Coordinates of C-alpha atoms (C1' of nucleotides) in Angstrom, one line a residue:
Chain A
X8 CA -11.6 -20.6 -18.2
X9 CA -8.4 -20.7 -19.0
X10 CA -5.4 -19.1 -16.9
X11 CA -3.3 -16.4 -17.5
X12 CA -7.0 -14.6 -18.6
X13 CA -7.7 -11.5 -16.1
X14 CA -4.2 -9.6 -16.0
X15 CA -6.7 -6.5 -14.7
X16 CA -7.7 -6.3 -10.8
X17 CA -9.6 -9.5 -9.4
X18 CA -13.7 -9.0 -9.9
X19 CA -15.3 -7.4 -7.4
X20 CA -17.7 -10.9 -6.4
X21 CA -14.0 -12.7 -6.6
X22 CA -12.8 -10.0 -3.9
X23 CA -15.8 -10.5 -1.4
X24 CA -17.7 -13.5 -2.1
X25 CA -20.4 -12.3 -3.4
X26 CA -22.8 -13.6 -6.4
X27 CA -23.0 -11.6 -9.5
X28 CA -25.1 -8.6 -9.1
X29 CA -27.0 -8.2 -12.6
X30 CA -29.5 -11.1 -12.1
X31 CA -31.9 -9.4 -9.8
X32 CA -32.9 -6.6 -11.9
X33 CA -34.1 -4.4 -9.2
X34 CA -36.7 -6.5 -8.8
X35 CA -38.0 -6.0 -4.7
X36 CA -36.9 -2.3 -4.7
X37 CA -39.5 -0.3 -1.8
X38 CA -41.6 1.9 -4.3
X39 CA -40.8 5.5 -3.6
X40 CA -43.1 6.9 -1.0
X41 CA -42.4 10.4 -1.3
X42 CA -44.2 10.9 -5.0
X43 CA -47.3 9.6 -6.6
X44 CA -45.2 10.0 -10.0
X45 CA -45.0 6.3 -11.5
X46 CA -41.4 4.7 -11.7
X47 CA -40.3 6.1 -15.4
X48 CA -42.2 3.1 -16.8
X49 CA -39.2 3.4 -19.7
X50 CA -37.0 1.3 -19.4
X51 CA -33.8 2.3 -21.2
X52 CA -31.3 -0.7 -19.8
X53 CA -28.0 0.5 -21.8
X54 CA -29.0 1.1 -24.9
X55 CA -30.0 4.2 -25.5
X56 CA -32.5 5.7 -28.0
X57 CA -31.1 8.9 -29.3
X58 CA -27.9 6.9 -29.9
X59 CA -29.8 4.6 -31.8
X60 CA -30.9 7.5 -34.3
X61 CA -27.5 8.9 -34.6
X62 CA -26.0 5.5 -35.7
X63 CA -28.8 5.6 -38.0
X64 CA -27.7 9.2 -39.1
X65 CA -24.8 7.6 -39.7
X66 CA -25.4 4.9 -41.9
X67 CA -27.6 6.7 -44.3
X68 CA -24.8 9.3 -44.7
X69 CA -22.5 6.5 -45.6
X70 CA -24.6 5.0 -47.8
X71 CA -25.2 8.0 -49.8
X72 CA -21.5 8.0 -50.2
X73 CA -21.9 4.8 -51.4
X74 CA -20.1 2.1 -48.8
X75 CA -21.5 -0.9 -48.8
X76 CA -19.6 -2.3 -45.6
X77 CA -18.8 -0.2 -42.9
X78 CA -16.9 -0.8 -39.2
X79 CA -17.8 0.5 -36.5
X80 CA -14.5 2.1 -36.2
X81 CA -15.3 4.2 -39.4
X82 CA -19.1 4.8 -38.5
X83 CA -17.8 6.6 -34.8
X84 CA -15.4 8.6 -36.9
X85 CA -18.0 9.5 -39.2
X86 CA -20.8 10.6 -35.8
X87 CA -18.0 12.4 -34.8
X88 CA -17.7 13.8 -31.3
X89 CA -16.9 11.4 -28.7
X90 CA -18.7 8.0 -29.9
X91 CA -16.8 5.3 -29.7
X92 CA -16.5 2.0 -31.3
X93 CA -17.3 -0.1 -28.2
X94 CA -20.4 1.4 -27.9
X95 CA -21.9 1.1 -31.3
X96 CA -20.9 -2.3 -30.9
X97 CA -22.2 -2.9 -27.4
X98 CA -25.4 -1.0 -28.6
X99 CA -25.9 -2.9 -31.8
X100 CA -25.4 -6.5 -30.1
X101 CA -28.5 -5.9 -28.0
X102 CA -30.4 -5.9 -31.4
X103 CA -29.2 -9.0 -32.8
X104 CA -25.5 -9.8 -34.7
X105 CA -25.2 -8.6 -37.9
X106 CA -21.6 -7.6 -38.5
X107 CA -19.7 -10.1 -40.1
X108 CA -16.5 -10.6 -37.9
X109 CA -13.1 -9.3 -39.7
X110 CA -15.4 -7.3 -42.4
X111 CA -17.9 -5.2 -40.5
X112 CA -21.4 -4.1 -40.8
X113 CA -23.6 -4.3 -44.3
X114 CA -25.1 -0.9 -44.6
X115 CA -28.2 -1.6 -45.9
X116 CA -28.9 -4.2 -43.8
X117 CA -28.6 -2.6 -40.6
X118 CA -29.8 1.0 -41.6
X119 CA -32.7 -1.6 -42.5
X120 CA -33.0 -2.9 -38.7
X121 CA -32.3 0.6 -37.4
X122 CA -35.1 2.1 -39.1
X123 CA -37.6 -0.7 -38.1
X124 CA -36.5 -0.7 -34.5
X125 CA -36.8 3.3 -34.5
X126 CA -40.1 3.5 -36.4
X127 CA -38.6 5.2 -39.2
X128 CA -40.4 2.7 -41.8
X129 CA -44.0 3.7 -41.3
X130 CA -45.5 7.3 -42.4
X131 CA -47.2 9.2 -39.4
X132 CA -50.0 11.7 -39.2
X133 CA -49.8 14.8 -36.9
X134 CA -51.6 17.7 -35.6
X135 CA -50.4 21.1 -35.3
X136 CA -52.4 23.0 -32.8
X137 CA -51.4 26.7 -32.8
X138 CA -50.2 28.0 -36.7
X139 CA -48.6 31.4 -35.7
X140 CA -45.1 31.8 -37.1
X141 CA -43.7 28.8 -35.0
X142 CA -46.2 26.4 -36.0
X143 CA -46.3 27.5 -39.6
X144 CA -42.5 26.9 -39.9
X145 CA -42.5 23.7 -38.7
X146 CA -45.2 22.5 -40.8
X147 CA -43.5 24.2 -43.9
X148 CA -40.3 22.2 -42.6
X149 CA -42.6 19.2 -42.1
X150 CA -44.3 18.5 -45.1
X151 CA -41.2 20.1 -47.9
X152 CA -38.6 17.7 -45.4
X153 CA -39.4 14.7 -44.1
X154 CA -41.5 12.1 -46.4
X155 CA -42.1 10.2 -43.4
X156 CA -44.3 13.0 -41.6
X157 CA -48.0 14.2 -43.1
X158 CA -49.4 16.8 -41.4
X159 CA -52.8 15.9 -41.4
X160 CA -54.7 18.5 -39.4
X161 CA -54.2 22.2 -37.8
X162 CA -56.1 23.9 -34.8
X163 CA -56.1 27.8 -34.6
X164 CA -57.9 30.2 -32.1
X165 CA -57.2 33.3 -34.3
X166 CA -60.6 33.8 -36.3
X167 CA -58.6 35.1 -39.6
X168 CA -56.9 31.8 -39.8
X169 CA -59.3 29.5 -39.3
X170 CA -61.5 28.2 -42.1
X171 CA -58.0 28.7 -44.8
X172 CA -56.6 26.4 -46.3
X173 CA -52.9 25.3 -46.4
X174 CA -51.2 22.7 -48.5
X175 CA -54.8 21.2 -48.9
X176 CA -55.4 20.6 -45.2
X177 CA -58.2 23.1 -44.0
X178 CA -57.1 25.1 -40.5
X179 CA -59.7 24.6 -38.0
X180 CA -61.0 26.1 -34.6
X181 CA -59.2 24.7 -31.6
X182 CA -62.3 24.3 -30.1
X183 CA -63.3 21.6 -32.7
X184 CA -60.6 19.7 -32.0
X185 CA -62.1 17.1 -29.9
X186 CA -65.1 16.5 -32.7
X187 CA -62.5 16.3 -35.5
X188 CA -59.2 14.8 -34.5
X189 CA -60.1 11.0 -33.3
X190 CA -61.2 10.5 -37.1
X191 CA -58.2 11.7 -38.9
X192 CA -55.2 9.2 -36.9
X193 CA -53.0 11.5 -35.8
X194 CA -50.3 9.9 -33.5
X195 CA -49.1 12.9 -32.5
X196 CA -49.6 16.5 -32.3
X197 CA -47.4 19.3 -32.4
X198 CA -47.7 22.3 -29.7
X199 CA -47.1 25.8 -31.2
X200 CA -49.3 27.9 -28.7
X201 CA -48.5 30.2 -25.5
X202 CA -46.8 28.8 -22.6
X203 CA -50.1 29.8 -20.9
X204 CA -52.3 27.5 -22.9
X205 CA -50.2 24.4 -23.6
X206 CA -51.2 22.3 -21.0
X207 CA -54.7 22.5 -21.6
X208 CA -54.1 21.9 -25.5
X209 CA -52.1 19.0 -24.0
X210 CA -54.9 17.4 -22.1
X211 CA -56.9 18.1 -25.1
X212 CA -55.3 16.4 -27.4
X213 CA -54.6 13.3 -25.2
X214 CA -58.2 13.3 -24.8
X215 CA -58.5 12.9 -28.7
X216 CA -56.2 10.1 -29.1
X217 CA -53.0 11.4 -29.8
X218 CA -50.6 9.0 -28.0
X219 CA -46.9 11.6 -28.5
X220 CA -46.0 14.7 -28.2
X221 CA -43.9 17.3 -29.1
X222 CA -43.8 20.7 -27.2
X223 CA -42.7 24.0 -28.2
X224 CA -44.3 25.6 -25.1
X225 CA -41.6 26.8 -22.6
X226 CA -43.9 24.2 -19.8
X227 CA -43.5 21.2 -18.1
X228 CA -46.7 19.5 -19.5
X229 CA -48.0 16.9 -17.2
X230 CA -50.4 14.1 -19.1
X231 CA -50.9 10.5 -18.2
X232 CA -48.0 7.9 -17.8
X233 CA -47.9 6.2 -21.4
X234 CA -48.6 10.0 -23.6
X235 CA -45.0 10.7 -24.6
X236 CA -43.7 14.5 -24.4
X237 CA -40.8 16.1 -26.0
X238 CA -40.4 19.9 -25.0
X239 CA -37.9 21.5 -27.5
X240 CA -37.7 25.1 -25.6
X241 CA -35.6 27.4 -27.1
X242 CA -35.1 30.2 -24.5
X243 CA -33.7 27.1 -22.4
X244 CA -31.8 26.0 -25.8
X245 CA -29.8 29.1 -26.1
X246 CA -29.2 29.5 -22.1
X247 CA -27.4 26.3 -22.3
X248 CA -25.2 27.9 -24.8
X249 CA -25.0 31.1 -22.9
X250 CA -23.8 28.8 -19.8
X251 CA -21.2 27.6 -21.7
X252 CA -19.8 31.2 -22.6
X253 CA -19.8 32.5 -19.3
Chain B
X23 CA -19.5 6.8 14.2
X24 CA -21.9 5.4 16.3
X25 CA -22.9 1.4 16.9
X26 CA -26.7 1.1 15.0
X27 CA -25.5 3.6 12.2
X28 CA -25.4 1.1 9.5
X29 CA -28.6 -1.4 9.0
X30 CA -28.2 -1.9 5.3
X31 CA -25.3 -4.1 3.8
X32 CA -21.5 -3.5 5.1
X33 CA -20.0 -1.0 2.5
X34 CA -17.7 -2.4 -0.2
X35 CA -14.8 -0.9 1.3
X36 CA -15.5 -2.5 4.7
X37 CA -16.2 -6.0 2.6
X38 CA -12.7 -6.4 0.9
X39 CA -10.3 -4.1 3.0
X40 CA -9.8 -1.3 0.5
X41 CA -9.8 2.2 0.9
X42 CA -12.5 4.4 -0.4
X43 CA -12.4 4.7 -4.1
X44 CA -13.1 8.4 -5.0
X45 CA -10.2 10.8 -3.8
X46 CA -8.0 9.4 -7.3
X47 CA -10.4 11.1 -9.6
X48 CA -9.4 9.3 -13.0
X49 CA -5.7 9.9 -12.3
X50 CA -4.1 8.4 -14.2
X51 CA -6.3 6.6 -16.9
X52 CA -4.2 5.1 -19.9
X53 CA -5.4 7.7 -22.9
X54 CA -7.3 6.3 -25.9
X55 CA -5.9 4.3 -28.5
X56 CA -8.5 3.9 -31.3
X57 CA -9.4 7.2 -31.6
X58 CA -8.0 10.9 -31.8
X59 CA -10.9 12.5 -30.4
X60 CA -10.4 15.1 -28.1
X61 CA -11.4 13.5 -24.4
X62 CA -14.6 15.5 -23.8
X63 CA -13.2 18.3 -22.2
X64 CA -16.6 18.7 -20.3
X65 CA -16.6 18.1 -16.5
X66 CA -20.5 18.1 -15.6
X67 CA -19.7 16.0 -12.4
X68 CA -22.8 14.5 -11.0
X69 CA -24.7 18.1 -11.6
X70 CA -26.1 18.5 -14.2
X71 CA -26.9 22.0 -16.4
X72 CA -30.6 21.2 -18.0
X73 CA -31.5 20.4 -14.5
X74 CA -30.7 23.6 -13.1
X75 CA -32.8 24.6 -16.1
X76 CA -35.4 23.1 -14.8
X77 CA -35.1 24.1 -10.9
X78 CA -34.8 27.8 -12.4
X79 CA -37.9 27.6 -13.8
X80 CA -40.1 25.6 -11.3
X81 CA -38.9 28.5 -9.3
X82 CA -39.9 31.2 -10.9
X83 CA -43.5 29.9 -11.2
X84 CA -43.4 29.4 -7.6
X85 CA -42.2 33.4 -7.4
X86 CA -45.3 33.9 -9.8
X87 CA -47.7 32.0 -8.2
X88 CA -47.0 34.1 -4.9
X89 CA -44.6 31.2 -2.7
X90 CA -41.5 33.0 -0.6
X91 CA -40.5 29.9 0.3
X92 CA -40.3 26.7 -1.2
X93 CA -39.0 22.9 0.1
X94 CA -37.2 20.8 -2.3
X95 CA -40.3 18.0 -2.0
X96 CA -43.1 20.9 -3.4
X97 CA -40.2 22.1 -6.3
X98 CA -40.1 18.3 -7.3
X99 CA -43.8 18.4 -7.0
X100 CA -44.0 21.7 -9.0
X101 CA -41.3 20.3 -11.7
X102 CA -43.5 16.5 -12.1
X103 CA -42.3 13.6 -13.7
X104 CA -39.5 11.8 -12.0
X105 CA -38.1 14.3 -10.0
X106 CA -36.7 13.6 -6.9
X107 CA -36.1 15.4 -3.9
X108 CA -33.5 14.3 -3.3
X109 CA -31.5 14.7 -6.0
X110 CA -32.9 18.7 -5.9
X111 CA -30.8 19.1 -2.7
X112 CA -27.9 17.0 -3.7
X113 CA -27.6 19.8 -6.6
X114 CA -28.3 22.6 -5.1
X115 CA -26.0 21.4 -2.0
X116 CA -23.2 21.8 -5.4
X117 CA -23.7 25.5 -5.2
X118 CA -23.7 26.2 -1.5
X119 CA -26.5 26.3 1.2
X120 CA -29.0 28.0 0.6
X121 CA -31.6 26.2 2.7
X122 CA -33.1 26.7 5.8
X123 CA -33.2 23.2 8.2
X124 CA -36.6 22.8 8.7
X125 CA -38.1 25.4 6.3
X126 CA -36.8 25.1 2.9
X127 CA -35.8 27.9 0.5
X128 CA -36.2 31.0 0.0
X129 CA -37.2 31.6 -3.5
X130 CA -35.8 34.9 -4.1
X131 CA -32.9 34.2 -3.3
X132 CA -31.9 30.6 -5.2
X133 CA -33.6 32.1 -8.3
X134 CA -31.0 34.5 -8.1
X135 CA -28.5 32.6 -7.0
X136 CA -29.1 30.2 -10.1
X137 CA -29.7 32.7 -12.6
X138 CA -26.6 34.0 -11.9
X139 CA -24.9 29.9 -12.4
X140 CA -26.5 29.9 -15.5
X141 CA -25.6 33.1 -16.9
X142 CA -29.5 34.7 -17.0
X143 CA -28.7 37.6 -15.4
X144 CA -27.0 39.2 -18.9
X145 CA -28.2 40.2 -22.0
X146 CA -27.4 38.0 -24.8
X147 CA -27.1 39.4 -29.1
X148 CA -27.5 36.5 -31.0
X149 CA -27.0 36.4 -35.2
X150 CA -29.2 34.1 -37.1
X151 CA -28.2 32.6 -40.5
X152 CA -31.0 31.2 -42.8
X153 CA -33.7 33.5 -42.8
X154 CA -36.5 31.6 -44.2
X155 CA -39.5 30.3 -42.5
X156 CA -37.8 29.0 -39.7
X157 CA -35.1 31.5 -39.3
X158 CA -38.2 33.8 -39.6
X159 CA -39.9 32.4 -36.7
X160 CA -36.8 31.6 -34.5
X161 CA -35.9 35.3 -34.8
X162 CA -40.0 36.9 -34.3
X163 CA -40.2 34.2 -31.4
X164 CA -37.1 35.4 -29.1
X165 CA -37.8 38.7 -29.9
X166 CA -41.2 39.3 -28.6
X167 CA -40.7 36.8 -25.9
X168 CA -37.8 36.6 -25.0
X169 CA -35.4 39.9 -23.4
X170 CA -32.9 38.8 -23.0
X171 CA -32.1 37.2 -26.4
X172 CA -31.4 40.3 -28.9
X173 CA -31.1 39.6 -32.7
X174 CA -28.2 41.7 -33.7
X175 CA -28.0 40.3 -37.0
X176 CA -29.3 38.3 -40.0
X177 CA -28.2 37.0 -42.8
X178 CA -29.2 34.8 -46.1
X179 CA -28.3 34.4 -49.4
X180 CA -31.9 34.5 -50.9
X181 CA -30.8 38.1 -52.9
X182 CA -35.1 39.2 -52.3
X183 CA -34.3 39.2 -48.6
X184 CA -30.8 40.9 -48.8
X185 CA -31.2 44.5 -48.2
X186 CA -34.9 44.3 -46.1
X187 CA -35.0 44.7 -42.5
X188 CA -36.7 43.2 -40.0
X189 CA -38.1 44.9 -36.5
X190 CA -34.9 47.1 -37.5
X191 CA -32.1 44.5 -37.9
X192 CA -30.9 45.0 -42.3
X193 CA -30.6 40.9 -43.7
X194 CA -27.4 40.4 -44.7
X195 CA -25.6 39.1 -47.7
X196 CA -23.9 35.6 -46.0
X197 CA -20.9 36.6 -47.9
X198 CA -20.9 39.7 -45.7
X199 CA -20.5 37.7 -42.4
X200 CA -16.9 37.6 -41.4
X201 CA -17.0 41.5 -42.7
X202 CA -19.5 42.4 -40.7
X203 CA -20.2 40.1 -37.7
X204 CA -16.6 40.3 -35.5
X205 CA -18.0 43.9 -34.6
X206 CA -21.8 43.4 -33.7
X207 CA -20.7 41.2 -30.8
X208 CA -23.0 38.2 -31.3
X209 CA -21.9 35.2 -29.2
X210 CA -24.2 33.2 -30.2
X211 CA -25.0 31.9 -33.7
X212 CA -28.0 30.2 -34.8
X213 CA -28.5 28.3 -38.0
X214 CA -31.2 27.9 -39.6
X215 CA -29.8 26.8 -43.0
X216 CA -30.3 23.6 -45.5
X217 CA -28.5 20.3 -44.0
X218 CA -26.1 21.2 -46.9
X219 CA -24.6 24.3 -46.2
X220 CA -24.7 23.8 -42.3
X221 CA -21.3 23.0 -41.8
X222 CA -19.6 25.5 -43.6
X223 CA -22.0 28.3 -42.3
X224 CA -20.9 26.7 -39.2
X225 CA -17.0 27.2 -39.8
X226 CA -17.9 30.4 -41.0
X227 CA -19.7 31.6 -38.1
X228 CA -16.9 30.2 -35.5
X229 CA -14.2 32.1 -37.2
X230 CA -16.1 35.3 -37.1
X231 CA -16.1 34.7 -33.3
X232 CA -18.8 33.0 -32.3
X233 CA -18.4 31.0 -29.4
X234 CA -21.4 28.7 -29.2
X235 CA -24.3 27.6 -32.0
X236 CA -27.9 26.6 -32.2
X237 CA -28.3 24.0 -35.0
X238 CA -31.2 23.5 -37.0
X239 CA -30.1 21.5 -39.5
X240 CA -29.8 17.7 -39.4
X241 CA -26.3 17.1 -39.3
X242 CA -23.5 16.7 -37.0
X243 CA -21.6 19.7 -36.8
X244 CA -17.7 19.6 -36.1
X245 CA -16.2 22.6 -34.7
X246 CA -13.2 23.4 -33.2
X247 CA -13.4 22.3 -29.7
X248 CA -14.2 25.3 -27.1
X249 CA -17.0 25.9 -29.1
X250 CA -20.9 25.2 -27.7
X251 CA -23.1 23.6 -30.2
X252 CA -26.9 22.3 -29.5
X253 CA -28.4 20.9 -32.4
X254 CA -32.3 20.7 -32.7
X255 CA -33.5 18.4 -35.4
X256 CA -36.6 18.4 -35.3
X257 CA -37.1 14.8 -37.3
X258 CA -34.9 12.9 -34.6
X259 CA -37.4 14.4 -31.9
X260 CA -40.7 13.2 -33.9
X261 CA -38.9 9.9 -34.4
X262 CA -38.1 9.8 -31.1
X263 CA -41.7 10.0 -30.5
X264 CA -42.9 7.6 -33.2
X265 CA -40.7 5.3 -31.5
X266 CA -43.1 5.0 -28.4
X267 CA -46.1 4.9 -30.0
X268 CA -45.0 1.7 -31.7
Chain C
dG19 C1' -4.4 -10.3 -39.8
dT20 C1' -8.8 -7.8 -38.9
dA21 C1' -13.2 -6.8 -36.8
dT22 C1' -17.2 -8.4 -34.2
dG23 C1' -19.5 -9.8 -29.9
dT24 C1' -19.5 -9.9 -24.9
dG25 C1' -18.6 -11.0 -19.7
dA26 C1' -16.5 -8.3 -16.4
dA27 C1' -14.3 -4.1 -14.7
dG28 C1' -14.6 0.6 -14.1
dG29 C1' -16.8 5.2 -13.6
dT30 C1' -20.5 8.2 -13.1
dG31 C1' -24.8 9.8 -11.5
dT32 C1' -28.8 8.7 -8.4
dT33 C1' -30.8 7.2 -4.1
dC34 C1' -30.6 6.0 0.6
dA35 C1' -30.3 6.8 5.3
dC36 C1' -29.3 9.6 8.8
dA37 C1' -26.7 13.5 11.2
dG38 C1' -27.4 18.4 11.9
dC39 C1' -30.3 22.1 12.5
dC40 C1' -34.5 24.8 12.9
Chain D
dG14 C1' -42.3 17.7 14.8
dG15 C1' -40.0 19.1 9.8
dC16 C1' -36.5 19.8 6.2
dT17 C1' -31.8 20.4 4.7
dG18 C1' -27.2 18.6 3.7
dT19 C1' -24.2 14.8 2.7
dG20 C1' -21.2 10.4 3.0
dA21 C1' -22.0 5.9 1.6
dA22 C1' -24.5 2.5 -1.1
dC23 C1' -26.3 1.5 -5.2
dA24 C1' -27.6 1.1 -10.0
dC25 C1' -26.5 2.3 -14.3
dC26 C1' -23.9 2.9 -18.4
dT27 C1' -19.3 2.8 -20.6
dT28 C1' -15.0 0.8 -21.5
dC29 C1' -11.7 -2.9 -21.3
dA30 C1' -9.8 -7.1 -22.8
dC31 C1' -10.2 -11.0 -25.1
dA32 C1' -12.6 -15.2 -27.2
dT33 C1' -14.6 -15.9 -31.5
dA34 C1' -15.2 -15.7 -36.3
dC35 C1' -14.0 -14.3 -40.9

DNA sequence: GTATGTGAAGGTGTTCACAGCC
DNA sequence: GGCTGTGAACACCTTCACATAC
């Protein structure tokens, strides 16, 4: 270490003596007593995954416009809205190096990584239990959209629905869902029903295999540690904005 | 301060002689170099707004399920997954007391109390553009379950859906908006356009007075700053998901 | 020169531990 | 006894500053 290196304020372990911190990794922390809940199981250390998606936003955007090489100065400006450079490349180093120092990033290689990291690579089945107007949207969204995403079954309590066909996928009764869905793959299943049934539909499909998913169902849906929820709810959605203009 | 007030380690302060760290409050922080970005402008300041979300909720199912008062250990309980109760209080402390030492709190009155924080206690007219199938179900959702969301107007560009109405709302011509929207009063906008159009619709809708948006499409949106935007995109939360099943 | 990659510093939000009160 | 309210401790994540590489 050379001198004339730190201009900034001593480290804190200079100041007092003390080793570096980050080795332990919380490893002899007292487990909570208070709640049965199990510790977040996820760990997120740093890099985060949403960010990982936008950079990946990002990228395909700028490859469409046809860059071949891009900085991470000029990927921030093109996310937009308070990203900055460090970060992509803080969050990018934890994957691996593959900026070229002086250039900057290959587009195609690291939209590459990016999608394999995230998952984006692979096709994935899902279920859609409740095809009212919500669920029928998204599944018209679904299938027309995103290549990556086959809807590949749909449960229905409503007796005029059921036994229909849509896009070649026959719309079953709910109450089938345990005999049919372990068969067809899905990964994960969309919830499009009442607030009043989604967490039995929940424990339903968990029951059936499905290992993610994705609520529309104004509830906090409680399943075992390892399912993965996502509750999109709008009526909080548009509060948050409603917060913001008051 | 008592002796025997302090088993865990001495506090940093103590350690290396300085004073407590958190009356400057970012004083004087040198400003960005690299980038022109606006800085944030957002204080959220260790509480947090979707939390508050969430607290409203649990306690309004507690009010439901018949509970006048409520301790910050059952609302964690009632909320699930990797709530504490701790950080309950440390929020709600934010906003005032509202607890009772040895009790807990009365429902009633924090469900007020936070309804009025997060501006639930008004009635809110909301204008949707892109009335397809999602626009379609966005609008019939809010309105039948939702009162205080109001669609107060619609428009499209699709010239077999200019003209119609819906539960008594005429869909607009877009071309009509910044005619027609100023005087409806809609503060909030949502979209519910192609990725391709979304930013203009965007522009369009913020200069016709719209202070805050929900996106649907799957872009990032630049607006003027002052201006709320949420974005749902509904392939970054199934990815999202795909990305813990793998 | 330019841009990446990365320890260390700096802030921010969460958790602890306990005083205060019922 | 129980539960709230809160300063201080802590862990986490972001930003800085600079060595390294092109």
């Amino acid at each position: 270490m050379s001198p004339a290196r730190r201009p900034r304020a001593k480290s804190r372990a200079q100041r007092n003596g003390k080793a570096p911190r980050k080795g332990a990794l919380k490893a002899a922390r007292p487990i909570a007593r208070e709640q049965i809940t199990e510790r977040t199981a996820e760990r997120s250390l740093v890099i985060s995954i949403p960010r990982l998606f936008l950079y990946h936003r990002g990228l395909e955007d700028a490859l469409r416009a046809g860059d071949k090489v891009l900085t991470s100065q000029e990927l921030a400006a093109r996310i937009g809205r308070g990203m900055s450079s460090t970060q992509i490349r803080k969050d990018l180093s934890y994957l691996g190096s593959f900026g070229r120092r002086g250039q900057g990033y290959d587009v195609t290689v690291l939209v590459k990584k990016l999608g394999r990291v995230l998952g984006l690579d692979r096709d994935w089945r899902i279920a859609i239990v409740g095809f009212g107007n919500l669920g029928h949207a998204l599944g018209t969204f679904l299938e027309l959209r995103e290549e990556k995403f086959h809807i590949a079954a749909i449960f229905d309590s409503d007796p005029q629905l059921v036994g229909s066909t849509w896009h070649g996928v026959t719309i079953r009764d709910e109450t089938e869902l345990e005999a049919v869905l372990p068969e067809l793959g899905c990964g994960i299943g969309i919830i499009a029903v009442p607030a009043s049934v989604a967490q039995r539909v929940a424990e339903r499909l968990v029951r059936a295999g499905v290992g993610a998913l994705l609520n529309f169902a104004p509830v906090n849906l409680s399943v075992d540690a390892g399912v993965a929820v996502r509750t999109i709810d709008l009526a909080s959605e548009l509060s948050l904005l409603t917060h913001h203009l008051s």
